[in-house]
Amino acid sequence: MKFDGFSYAPHRSLFHALGLTEEEQKRPLIAVVSSYNEIVPGHMNIDKIADAVKLGVAMAGGTPVVFPAIAVCDGIAMGHTGMKYSLITRELIADSTEAMLLAHGFDGAVMIPNCDKNVPGLLMAAARVNIPTVFVSGGPMLAGRLDGKKTCLSDMFEAVGAYSAGKIDGERLKQFEENTCPSCGSCSGMYTANSMNCLTEVLGMALAGNGTVPGVYSKRIELAKHAGMQIMELVKKNVRPRDIMTAAAIKNALTADMALGCSTNSMLHLPAIANECGVPFSLDLANEISEKTPNLCHLAPAGPTFMEDLDEAGGVYAVLSELDKAGLIDTSVLTVTGKTLGENIKNAKNKNTSVIRPIEEPYSRTGGIAVLRGNLAPDGCVVKRSAVAPEMLVHKGRARVYDSEEEAIAAIYGGKIEKGDVIVIRYEGPAGGPGMREMLSPTSAIAGMGLDKDVALITDGRFSGATRGACIGHISPEAVHGGLIAYVEEGDIISINIPEYSITLEVPEKEIEERKKRITPKASNKVKGALGRYAAQVSSADRGAVINEFKG
């Protein structure tokens, strides 16, 4: 906004206190929302990205001003109470960024996220505030190297399971520890952070390369400068986020999600972003798109390729170009480049068909994500189908029931899980956890112990993008709200059929009704502060675990 006229003289005096000249005050004021910190590896380079953005803004005639956004490292938060705070930061980031942008009258913004909840939180803020905005992420980490092979964080977690099972010794575990994460950046597989940074490109909110150019490459600095310059074009033309993140753009993102094999967390974040854009979103749309969208990429943990490989193969635009051959995306949508998506991908080429399968030769004819329904999840649950072994796509087994992640991990490491079992972890949902913890530790333990082709896991919590196997999350309704998962008993038979999108507790309805009379679901954990407010207001996972409208 313009701070002209005598009534804004006090405001201008405060700009002078910042050292802003009259010339700078007359230019558009651009927020550079930097998520730099020294605890998240994906964010330790963002100070350099922010400096490059500022240069780009200034070169194009704007006045850049930096303010921070928080971020949590899910890997460091994993497996302890810290994970309760991961998902809730999405709302904290959206709220605090909204407050900063509107309180200070910014004309535009360049958002610099990178890891997990930081990306969707800032996309939600961009849609909510709706001033011209461009995104540029901190970029992905390079893959680790061990014995001449590439490795990544999911291998590290699975190595813990292998060590526990006696398959590797302490020296080998140490080798993984020292070689898995070799650089700054978001972890190197198609985990949640990289999934969302790629989908930000597809949504039209970032320039080409946002999701795939490694964080340590100088090309990332150039990309940041171009983002700084491009925001000035959007301010001049008054192109806003909700002009770009339309229903068609969100459908494109879900289509690309299926082709890329993104994290199941995208099925929390895309509904939340759509909600801020005023776009209706049903989980049923996922299966509708999955049925006609081939899975073209098997990046870690689903396969042996990594983000640097996707970048060298042509990046997100190359994937979109393959999808366009089959008419699966809407190329008419507007993007932050000022051009349509079709214009952006016109010259994109698939440079490595072993990384990005041609549309004619996909890994599978259906997409990477599936939403299952049944009596256990009448409102839906989510699985990363592309990371499930073929023999586990259909599975029936006895329930092994645990009321927390800790109980389940103890049972897995204690050798109490047998082939064919279905592990049930409940009271870990958005409200019940609270905070809907990721379950990478138990899923990695299962994989590391060699049980991922024999054991399924279901939960009202969620999974890391690094998870592989028949791991089904987001069970809705969750246990604390009386979902059927609260009434599952040890030894019950659970049937899972991913190709048919079904999940069933094979217990007679009469028995279920009797259980509901004698079993009272546990109350949500009593917590204070941010967690307490979140637990009281959060929606179910099928709606994106968004904060419900406060009704007072």
Coordinates of C-alpha atoms in Angstrom, one line a residue, residues 3-507:
F3 CA 2.0 5.5 2.6
D4 CA 1.5 8.9 1.0
G5 CA 0.0 12.1 2.4
F6 CA 0.3 14.0 5.7
S7 CA -1.6 11.3 7.7
Y8 CA 1.1 8.7 7.0
A9 CA 4.0 11.0 8.1
P10 CA 4.4 8.9 11.4
H11 CA 4.6 5.7 9.3
R12 CA 7.3 7.2 7.1
S13 CA 9.3 8.3 10.1
L14 CA 9.4 4.7 11.2
F15 CA 10.6 3.7 7.7
H16 CA 13.4 6.3 8.1
A17 CA 14.2 4.6 11.4
L18 CA 14.8 1.4 9.3
G19 CA 17.2 3.3 7.1
L20 CA 14.9 3.4 4.1
T21 CA 15.4 6.4 1.8
E22 CA 12.6 8.4 0.3
E23 CA 13.3 6.8 -3.0
E24 CA 12.9 3.3 -1.4
Q25 CA 9.7 4.3 0.3
K26 CA 8.2 5.3 -3.0
R27 CA 8.8 1.9 -4.6
P28 CA 6.6 -1.2 -4.0
L29 CA 7.3 -2.8 -0.6
I30 CA 8.1 -6.5 -1.1
A31 CA 8.1 -8.9 1.8
V32 CA 10.9 -11.5 1.6
V33 CA 9.6 -14.2 3.9
S34 CA 12.7 -16.1 4.9
S35 CA 12.4 -19.5 6.7
Y36 CA 16.2 -19.5 7.4
N37 CA 17.3 -21.1 10.6
E38 CA 20.2 -23.1 12.0
I39 CA 18.4 -26.3 13.1
V40 CA 16.8 -27.5 9.8
P41 CA 19.3 -28.7 7.2
G42 CA 16.9 -27.7 4.5
H43 CA 16.9 -24.1 5.7
M44 CA 20.5 -23.4 6.6
N45 CA 21.2 -22.0 3.1
I46 CA 18.1 -19.8 2.9
D47 CA 19.9 -16.7 4.1
K48 CA 21.8 -16.8 0.8
I49 CA 18.6 -17.4 -1.1
A50 CA 17.0 -14.4 0.7
D51 CA 20.0 -12.2 -0.2
A52 CA 19.6 -13.2 -3.9
V53 CA 15.9 -12.5 -3.8
K54 CA 16.5 -9.1 -2.4
L55 CA 19.0 -8.3 -5.2
G56 CA 16.4 -9.4 -7.8
V57 CA 13.7 -7.2 -6.2
A58 CA 16.0 -4.2 -6.0
M59 CA 17.2 -4.7 -9.6
A60 CA 13.6 -4.7 -10.8
G61 CA 12.7 -1.5 -8.9
G62 CA 11.2 -2.7 -5.6
T63 CA 12.1 -2.4 -2.0
P64 CA 12.7 -5.8 -0.3
V65 CA 12.2 -6.3 3.4
V66 CA 12.9 -9.6 5.1
F67 CA 10.9 -11.1 7.9
P68 CA 11.1 -14.7 9.2
A69 CA 8.9 -17.8 9.1
I70 CA 9.4 -20.8 11.4
A71 CA 10.1 -24.3 10.3
V72 CA 10.5 -27.7 12.0
C73 CA 12.8 -30.5 10.8
D74 CA 10.6 -33.6 10.7
G75 CA 13.6 -35.9 10.8
I76 CA 14.9 -34.3 14.0
A77 CA 11.4 -34.2 15.5
M78 CA 10.7 -37.8 14.6
G79 CA 10.0 -40.5 17.2
H80 CA 9.4 -38.3 20.2
T81 CA 7.1 -35.6 21.5
G82 CA 8.6 -33.1 19.0
M83 CA 6.6 -34.6 16.2
K84 CA 3.4 -33.5 17.8
Y85 CA 4.5 -29.9 16.9
S86 CA 5.2 -30.6 13.2
L87 CA 1.8 -30.4 11.5
I88 CA 0.6 -27.6 13.8
T89 CA 3.3 -25.3 12.5
R90 CA 1.6 -25.2 9.2
E91 CA -1.2 -23.2 10.8
L92 CA 1.2 -21.1 12.9
I93 CA 3.2 -20.2 9.8
A94 CA 0.0 -19.3 7.8
D95 CA -1.3 -17.2 10.7
S96 CA 1.9 -15.4 11.5
T97 CA 2.7 -14.7 7.9
E98 CA -0.8 -13.3 7.3
A99 CA -0.3 -11.0 10.3
M100 CA 3.0 -9.7 9.1
L101 CA 1.9 -9.1 5.6
L102 CA -1.3 -7.3 6.4
A103 CA 0.0 -5.4 9.4
H104 CA 2.8 -3.7 7.4
G105 CA 1.0 -3.0 4.1
F106 CA 3.2 -5.0 1.8
D107 CA 2.6 -4.8 -1.9
G108 CA 3.9 -8.2 -2.8
A109 CA 5.8 -11.1 -1.4
V110 CA 8.5 -13.7 -2.2
M111 CA 8.1 -16.7 0.0
I112 CA 11.2 -18.8 0.7
P113 CA 10.1 -22.2 2.2
N114 CA 11.7 -25.6 2.0
C115 CA 10.8 -28.3 4.5
D116 CA 7.5 -30.1 5.1
K117 CA 4.9 -27.8 6.7
N118 CA 6.7 -24.6 5.8
V119 CA 5.7 -24.9 2.1
P120 CA 1.9 -25.5 2.5
G121 CA 1.8 -23.0 5.4
L122 CA 3.2 -20.2 3.2
L123 CA 1.0 -21.3 0.3
M124 CA -2.0 -21.0 2.6
A125 CA -0.9 -17.6 3.7
A126 CA -0.4 -16.5 0.1
A127 CA -4.0 -17.6 -0.8
R128 CA -5.4 -16.0 2.4
V129 CA -3.7 -12.6 2.0
N130 CA -3.9 -12.6 -1.8
I131 CA -1.3 -10.1 -2.7
P132 CA 1.1 -10.8 -5.6
T133 CA 3.4 -13.6 -4.5
V134 CA 6.2 -15.8 -6.0
F135 CA 7.8 -18.8 -4.3
V136 CA 11.4 -20.0 -4.4
S137 CA 12.4 -22.9 -2.2
G138 CA 15.8 -23.6 -0.6
G139 CA 16.1 -26.7 -2.8
P140 CA 16.7 -30.4 -2.2
M141 CA 19.7 -32.1 -0.6
L142 CA 22.1 -34.1 -2.7
A143 CA 21.8 -37.9 -2.3
G144 CA 24.3 -39.5 0.0
R145 CA 26.9 -42.0 -1.2
L146 CA 27.8 -45.2 0.4
D147 CA 29.8 -48.0 -1.3
G148 CA 29.3 -46.3 -4.6
K149 CA 25.5 -46.2 -4.3
K150 CA 23.3 -43.3 -3.6
T151 CA 21.5 -43.2 -0.3
C152 CA 19.0 -41.0 1.6
L153 CA 17.3 -40.5 4.9
S154 CA 14.8 -43.3 4.5
D155 CA 17.7 -45.7 4.1
M156 CA 19.1 -44.3 7.4
F157 CA 15.9 -45.0 9.3
E158 CA 15.6 -48.4 7.8
A159 CA 19.2 -49.1 8.8
V160 CA 18.1 -48.7 12.4
G161 CA 15.6 -51.5 11.9
A162 CA 18.2 -53.6 10.2
Y163 CA 20.6 -53.1 13.2
S164 CA 17.8 -54.0 15.6
A165 CA 17.2 -57.2 13.7
G166 CA 20.9 -58.1 13.8
K167 CA 21.2 -57.7 10.0
I168 CA 24.0 -55.1 10.2
D169 CA 26.5 -54.2 13.0
G170 CA 27.2 -50.9 14.8
E171 CA 30.0 -50.0 12.4
R172 CA 27.7 -50.3 9.4
L173 CA 25.1 -48.2 11.1
K174 CA 27.7 -45.6 11.7
Q175 CA 28.6 -45.5 8.0
F176 CA 25.0 -44.8 7.2
E177 CA 24.9 -42.1 9.9
E178 CA 27.9 -40.3 8.4
N179 CA 27.1 -40.6 4.7
T180 CA 23.4 -40.3 4.3
C181 CA 22.8 -36.5 4.4
P182 CA 25.8 -34.9 2.7
S183 CA 24.6 -31.3 2.1
C184 CA 22.1 -28.7 3.0
G185 CA 18.7 -29.0 1.4
S186 CA 15.4 -30.8 1.9
C187 CA 16.1 -34.6 2.2
S188 CA 16.9 -36.0 -1.2
G189 CA 13.9 -38.4 -2.0
M190 CA 10.4 -37.6 -3.0
Y191 CA 9.4 -36.9 0.6
T192 CA 6.9 -34.3 1.8
A193 CA 9.1 -31.2 1.3
N194 CA 10.2 -32.1 -2.2
S195 CA 6.7 -33.2 -3.0
M196 CA 5.2 -29.8 -2.0
N197 CA 8.0 -27.8 -3.7
C198 CA 7.4 -29.7 -6.9
L199 CA 3.6 -29.2 -6.6
T200 CA 4.2 -25.5 -6.0
E201 CA 5.7 -25.4 -9.6
V202 CA 2.6 -27.2 -10.9
L203 CA 0.3 -24.9 -9.1
G204 CA 1.9 -22.1 -11.0
M205 CA 3.3 -20.3 -7.9
A206 CA 7.0 -20.8 -8.6
L207 CA 9.5 -20.7 -11.5
A208 CA 10.9 -23.7 -13.3
G209 CA 13.4 -25.7 -11.1
N210 CA 11.8 -24.6 -7.8
G211 CA 11.3 -28.2 -6.8
T212 CA 14.3 -29.9 -8.2
V213 CA 17.5 -27.7 -8.5
P214 CA 19.7 -28.9 -5.6
G215 CA 20.2 -26.4 -2.8
V216 CA 24.0 -26.4 -3.2
Y217 CA 23.9 -25.5 -6.9
S218 CA 24.6 -21.9 -8.0
K219 CA 21.6 -22.2 -10.3
R220 CA 19.5 -22.0 -7.1
I221 CA 20.9 -18.5 -6.5
E222 CA 20.1 -17.5 -10.0
L223 CA 16.6 -18.8 -9.6
A224 CA 16.2 -16.7 -6.5
K225 CA 17.3 -13.6 -8.3
H226 CA 14.8 -14.3 -11.1
A227 CA 12.0 -14.8 -8.5
G228 CA 12.9 -11.4 -7.0
M229 CA 12.7 -9.8 -10.4
Q230 CA 9.5 -11.6 -11.3
I231 CA 7.5 -10.4 -8.3
M232 CA 7.8 -6.9 -9.6
E233 CA 6.1 -8.0 -12.8
L234 CA 3.2 -9.5 -10.9
V235 CA 2.9 -6.3 -8.8
K236 CA 2.7 -4.2 -11.9
K237 CA 0.1 -6.5 -13.4
N238 CA -1.7 -7.1 -10.1
V239 CA -1.6 -10.9 -10.6
R240 CA -2.6 -12.5 -7.3
P241 CA -2.4 -16.0 -5.9
R242 CA -6.1 -16.8 -6.2
D243 CA -5.8 -15.8 -9.9
I244 CA -3.3 -18.6 -10.2
M245 CA -4.3 -21.3 -7.7
T246 CA -7.7 -22.0 -9.3
A247 CA -9.7 -25.3 -9.3
A248 CA -8.0 -26.2 -12.5
A249 CA -4.5 -25.6 -11.1
I250 CA -5.2 -27.6 -8.0
K251 CA -6.4 -30.5 -10.2
N252 CA -3.2 -30.2 -12.2
A253 CA -1.3 -30.5 -8.9
L254 CA -3.1 -33.6 -7.9
T255 CA -2.5 -35.1 -11.3
A256 CA 1.2 -34.4 -11.1
D257 CA 1.2 -35.8 -7.6
M258 CA 0.0 -39.1 -9.0
A259 CA 2.6 -39.1 -11.7
L260 CA 5.5 -38.2 -9.4
G261 CA 4.6 -40.5 -6.6
C262 CA 4.4 -37.8 -4.0
S263 CA 4.1 -38.1 -0.2
T264 CA 0.8 -39.0 1.3
N265 CA 1.1 -35.7 3.2
S266 CA 0.1 -33.9 0.0
M267 CA -3.4 -35.3 0.7
L268 CA -3.4 -33.2 3.9
H269 CA -1.9 -30.1 2.3
L270 CA -3.7 -29.8 -1.0
P271 CA -7.1 -29.8 0.7
A272 CA -5.9 -27.2 3.1
I273 CA -4.5 -25.0 0.3
A274 CA -7.7 -25.5 -1.7
N275 CA -9.7 -24.4 1.4
E276 CA -7.8 -21.1 1.6
C277 CA -8.4 -20.6 -2.2
G278 CA -12.2 -21.2 -1.8
V279 CA -11.9 -24.3 -4.0
P280 CA -14.0 -27.3 -3.1
F281 CA -11.8 -30.5 -2.6
S282 CA -13.0 -34.0 -2.0
L283 CA -10.7 -37.0 -1.4
D284 CA -12.7 -38.8 -4.0
L285 CA -11.1 -36.6 -6.6
A286 CA -7.8 -38.4 -5.8
N287 CA -9.1 -41.8 -7.0
E288 CA -10.8 -40.2 -9.9
I289 CA -7.6 -38.7 -11.1
S290 CA -5.5 -41.7 -10.1
E291 CA -7.6 -44.0 -12.3
K292 CA -6.5 -42.1 -15.4
T293 CA -3.0 -40.8 -14.4
P294 CA 0.0 -43.1 -14.9
N295 CA 2.7 -43.2 -12.3
L296 CA 5.9 -42.1 -14.1
C297 CA 8.5 -41.7 -11.3
H298 CA 9.8 -44.0 -8.6
L299 CA 12.0 -41.7 -6.6
A300 CA 13.2 -42.7 -3.2
P301 CA 11.8 -44.3 -1.1
A302 CA 9.8 -46.0 -3.9
G303 CA 12.8 -46.5 -6.1
P304 CA 16.5 -45.8 -6.6
T305 CA 16.4 -42.3 -8.1
F306 CA 16.6 -39.0 -6.3
M307 CA 15.7 -35.3 -6.7
E308 CA 19.1 -34.5 -8.4
D309 CA 18.2 -37.2 -11.0
L310 CA 14.8 -35.7 -11.6
D311 CA 16.4 -32.3 -12.1
E312 CA 18.9 -33.7 -14.6
A313 CA 16.1 -35.5 -16.4
G314 CA 14.2 -32.3 -17.1
G315 CA 12.5 -31.6 -13.8
V316 CA 8.8 -31.0 -13.1
Y317 CA 8.2 -29.5 -16.5
A318 CA 9.4 -32.7 -18.2
V319 CA 6.9 -34.7 -16.2
L320 CA 4.1 -32.2 -17.1
S321 CA 5.1 -32.5 -20.7
E322 CA 4.6 -36.3 -20.6
L323 CA 1.2 -35.8 -18.9
D324 CA 0.3 -33.3 -21.6
K325 CA 0.8 -35.9 -24.3
A326 CA -2.2 -37.7 -22.9
G327 CA -4.2 -34.5 -22.4
L328 CA -4.2 -35.0 -18.6
I329 CA -3.4 -31.4 -17.5
D330 CA -5.0 -28.1 -18.1
T331 CA -2.4 -26.1 -19.9
S332 CA -4.4 -22.9 -20.1
V333 CA -3.9 -22.0 -16.4
L334 CA -2.0 -18.8 -15.5
T335 CA 1.4 -19.0 -13.7
V336 CA 3.8 -16.6 -12.0
T337 CA 5.9 -16.4 -15.1
G338 CA 3.1 -14.3 -16.6
K339 CA 2.5 -17.1 -19.2
T340 CA 0.2 -20.1 -19.2
L341 CA 1.4 -23.5 -18.1
G342 CA 1.3 -24.7 -21.7
E343 CA 3.7 -21.9 -22.7
N344 CA 6.0 -22.8 -19.8
I345 CA 6.3 -26.5 -20.8
K346 CA 6.4 -26.0 -24.5
N347 CA 10.1 -26.8 -24.9
A348 CA 10.4 -29.2 -22.0
K349 CA 12.1 -32.5 -22.8
N350 CA 12.4 -35.8 -20.9
K351 CA 16.1 -36.3 -20.9
N352 CA 16.2 -39.6 -19.0
T353 CA 13.4 -42.1 -19.5
S354 CA 14.7 -44.3 -16.7
V355 CA 14.0 -41.5 -14.2
I356 CA 10.8 -40.1 -15.9
R357 CA 9.0 -43.0 -17.7
P358 CA 7.4 -42.0 -21.0
I359 CA 3.6 -41.8 -20.8
E360 CA 3.4 -44.9 -23.0
E361 CA 5.6 -47.0 -20.6
P362 CA 4.6 -46.0 -17.0
Y363 CA 5.4 -47.9 -13.8
S364 CA 1.7 -48.4 -13.5
R365 CA -1.4 -47.2 -15.3
T366 CA -2.7 -45.7 -12.0
G367 CA -1.4 -42.9 -9.9
G368 CA 1.0 -43.0 -6.9
I369 CA -1.7 -42.2 -4.2
A370 CA -4.9 -44.1 -3.4
V371 CA -7.7 -43.2 -1.0
L372 CA -9.4 -46.2 0.6
R373 CA -12.8 -46.4 2.2
G374 CA -14.8 -48.9 4.1
N375 CA -16.2 -49.4 7.6
L376 CA -12.8 -48.7 9.1
A377 CA -12.5 -45.4 7.3
P378 CA -15.9 -44.2 6.0
D379 CA -14.5 -40.7 5.5
G380 CA -11.3 -42.1 3.8
C381 CA -7.7 -43.0 4.4
V382 CA -4.6 -42.6 2.3
V383 CA -1.8 -44.9 1.1
K384 CA 1.2 -44.3 -1.2
R385 CA 0.4 -47.0 -3.6
S386 CA 3.5 -46.6 -5.7
A387 CA 5.7 -47.5 -2.7
V388 CA 3.7 -50.7 -1.9
A389 CA 5.1 -54.1 -2.9
P390 CA 2.8 -55.8 -5.4
E391 CA 2.2 -58.7 -3.1
M392 CA 0.9 -56.3 -0.4
L393 CA -1.7 -54.5 -2.6
V394 CA -4.2 -57.0 -1.3
H395 CA -3.8 -58.2 2.2
K396 CA -5.8 -59.8 5.0
G397 CA -4.4 -60.2 8.5
R398 CA -5.0 -60.1 12.3
A399 CA -5.0 -56.8 14.0
R400 CA -2.2 -56.0 16.5
V401 CA -3.5 -53.0 18.4
Y402 CA -1.5 -50.2 20.0
D403 CA -2.8 -46.9 21.5
S404 CA 0.4 -44.9 20.7
E405 CA 3.4 -44.9 18.4
E406 CA 5.7 -45.8 21.3
E407 CA 3.7 -48.9 22.1
A408 CA 3.9 -50.1 18.5
I409 CA 7.7 -49.4 18.2
A410 CA 8.3 -51.4 21.4
A411 CA 6.4 -54.3 20.0
I412 CA 8.1 -54.2 16.6
Y413 CA 11.6 -54.1 18.1
G414 CA 10.6 -56.6 20.7
G415 CA 9.9 -59.2 17.9
K416 CA 6.2 -59.4 18.7
I417 CA 5.1 -58.7 15.1
E418 CA 4.7 -61.7 12.8
K419 CA 4.3 -62.1 9.1
G420 CA 0.7 -61.3 8.0
D421 CA -0.1 -59.0 10.9
V422 CA -1.9 -55.7 10.5
I423 CA -0.4 -53.2 13.0
V424 CA -3.1 -50.7 14.2
I425 CA -1.8 -47.5 15.8
R426 CA -4.6 -45.3 17.1
Y427 CA -5.1 -42.1 19.1
E428 CA -2.5 -40.4 17.0
G429 CA -4.9 -38.3 14.8
P430 CA -5.0 -34.5 14.5
A431 CA -7.0 -34.1 17.7
G432 CA -6.1 -37.3 19.4
G433 CA -2.4 -37.1 19.3
P434 CA -2.7 -34.2 19.2
G435 CA -0.8 -33.1 16.2
M436 CA -1.0 -36.2 14.0
R437 CA 2.5 -37.5 14.3
E438 CA 4.4 -39.0 11.3
M439 CA 5.1 -42.7 11.8
L440 CA 8.5 -43.1 10.0
S441 CA 10.1 -44.8 13.0
P442 CA 7.7 -47.9 13.1
T443 CA 7.5 -48.1 9.3
S444 CA 11.2 -47.9 8.9
A445 CA 11.6 -50.6 11.6
I446 CA 9.3 -52.8 9.7
A447 CA 11.2 -52.3 6.4
G448 CA 14.6 -52.6 8.0
M449 CA 13.7 -55.9 9.6
G450 CA 12.5 -57.2 6.2
L451 CA 8.8 -57.3 7.0
D452 CA 7.6 -54.6 4.6
K453 CA 6.3 -57.3 2.1
D454 CA 4.5 -59.2 4.9
V455 CA 3.1 -56.7 7.3
A456 CA 0.6 -53.8 6.9
L457 CA 0.2 -50.8 9.2
I458 CA -2.8 -48.6 9.6
T459 CA -3.2 -45.4 11.7
D460 CA -5.3 -42.3 12.3
G461 CA -1.9 -40.6 12.3
R462 CA 0.2 -40.0 9.2
F463 CA 3.3 -41.1 7.5
S464 CA 6.5 -39.4 6.4
G465 CA 7.1 -39.1 2.7
A466 CA 10.1 -41.4 3.4
T467 CA 7.7 -44.3 4.3
R468 CA 7.4 -47.3 2.0
G469 CA 5.2 -50.4 2.3
A470 CA 1.6 -51.1 3.0
C471 CA 1.3 -48.1 5.3
I472 CA -2.2 -46.6 5.5
G473 CA -2.7 -43.3 7.3
H474 CA -5.3 -40.5 7.9
I475 CA -8.0 -43.0 9.0
S476 CA -11.1 -40.8 9.3
P477 CA -12.9 -40.5 11.6
E478 CA -10.0 -40.8 14.1
A479 CA -10.2 -42.8 17.3
V480 CA -10.7 -39.9 19.7
H481 CA -13.8 -38.9 17.7
G482 CA -15.3 -42.3 17.9
G483 CA -14.1 -43.7 14.6
L484 CA -14.3 -47.5 14.2
I485 CA -10.5 -47.7 14.7
A486 CA -11.2 -47.0 18.4
Y487 CA -13.1 -50.3 18.7
V488 CA -10.7 -52.7 16.9
E489 CA -9.6 -55.5 19.2
E490 CA -6.5 -57.7 19.2
G491 CA -6.9 -60.5 16.7
D492 CA -9.6 -59.0 14.6
I493 CA -9.3 -59.6 10.9
I494 CA -8.7 -56.6 8.7
S495 CA -8.9 -56.7 4.9
I496 CA -7.1 -54.3 2.7
N497 CA -7.6 -54.1 -1.1
I498 CA -5.7 -51.1 -2.6
P499 CA -6.7 -51.7 -6.2
E500 CA -10.4 -51.7 -5.2
Y501 CA -9.8 -48.8 -2.7
S502 CA -11.3 -50.7 0.2
I503 CA -10.4 -51.3 3.9
T504 CA -12.6 -53.4 6.1
L505 CA -12.8 -54.6 9.7
E506 CA -14.2 -58.1 9.3
V507 CA -16.3 -58.0 12.5

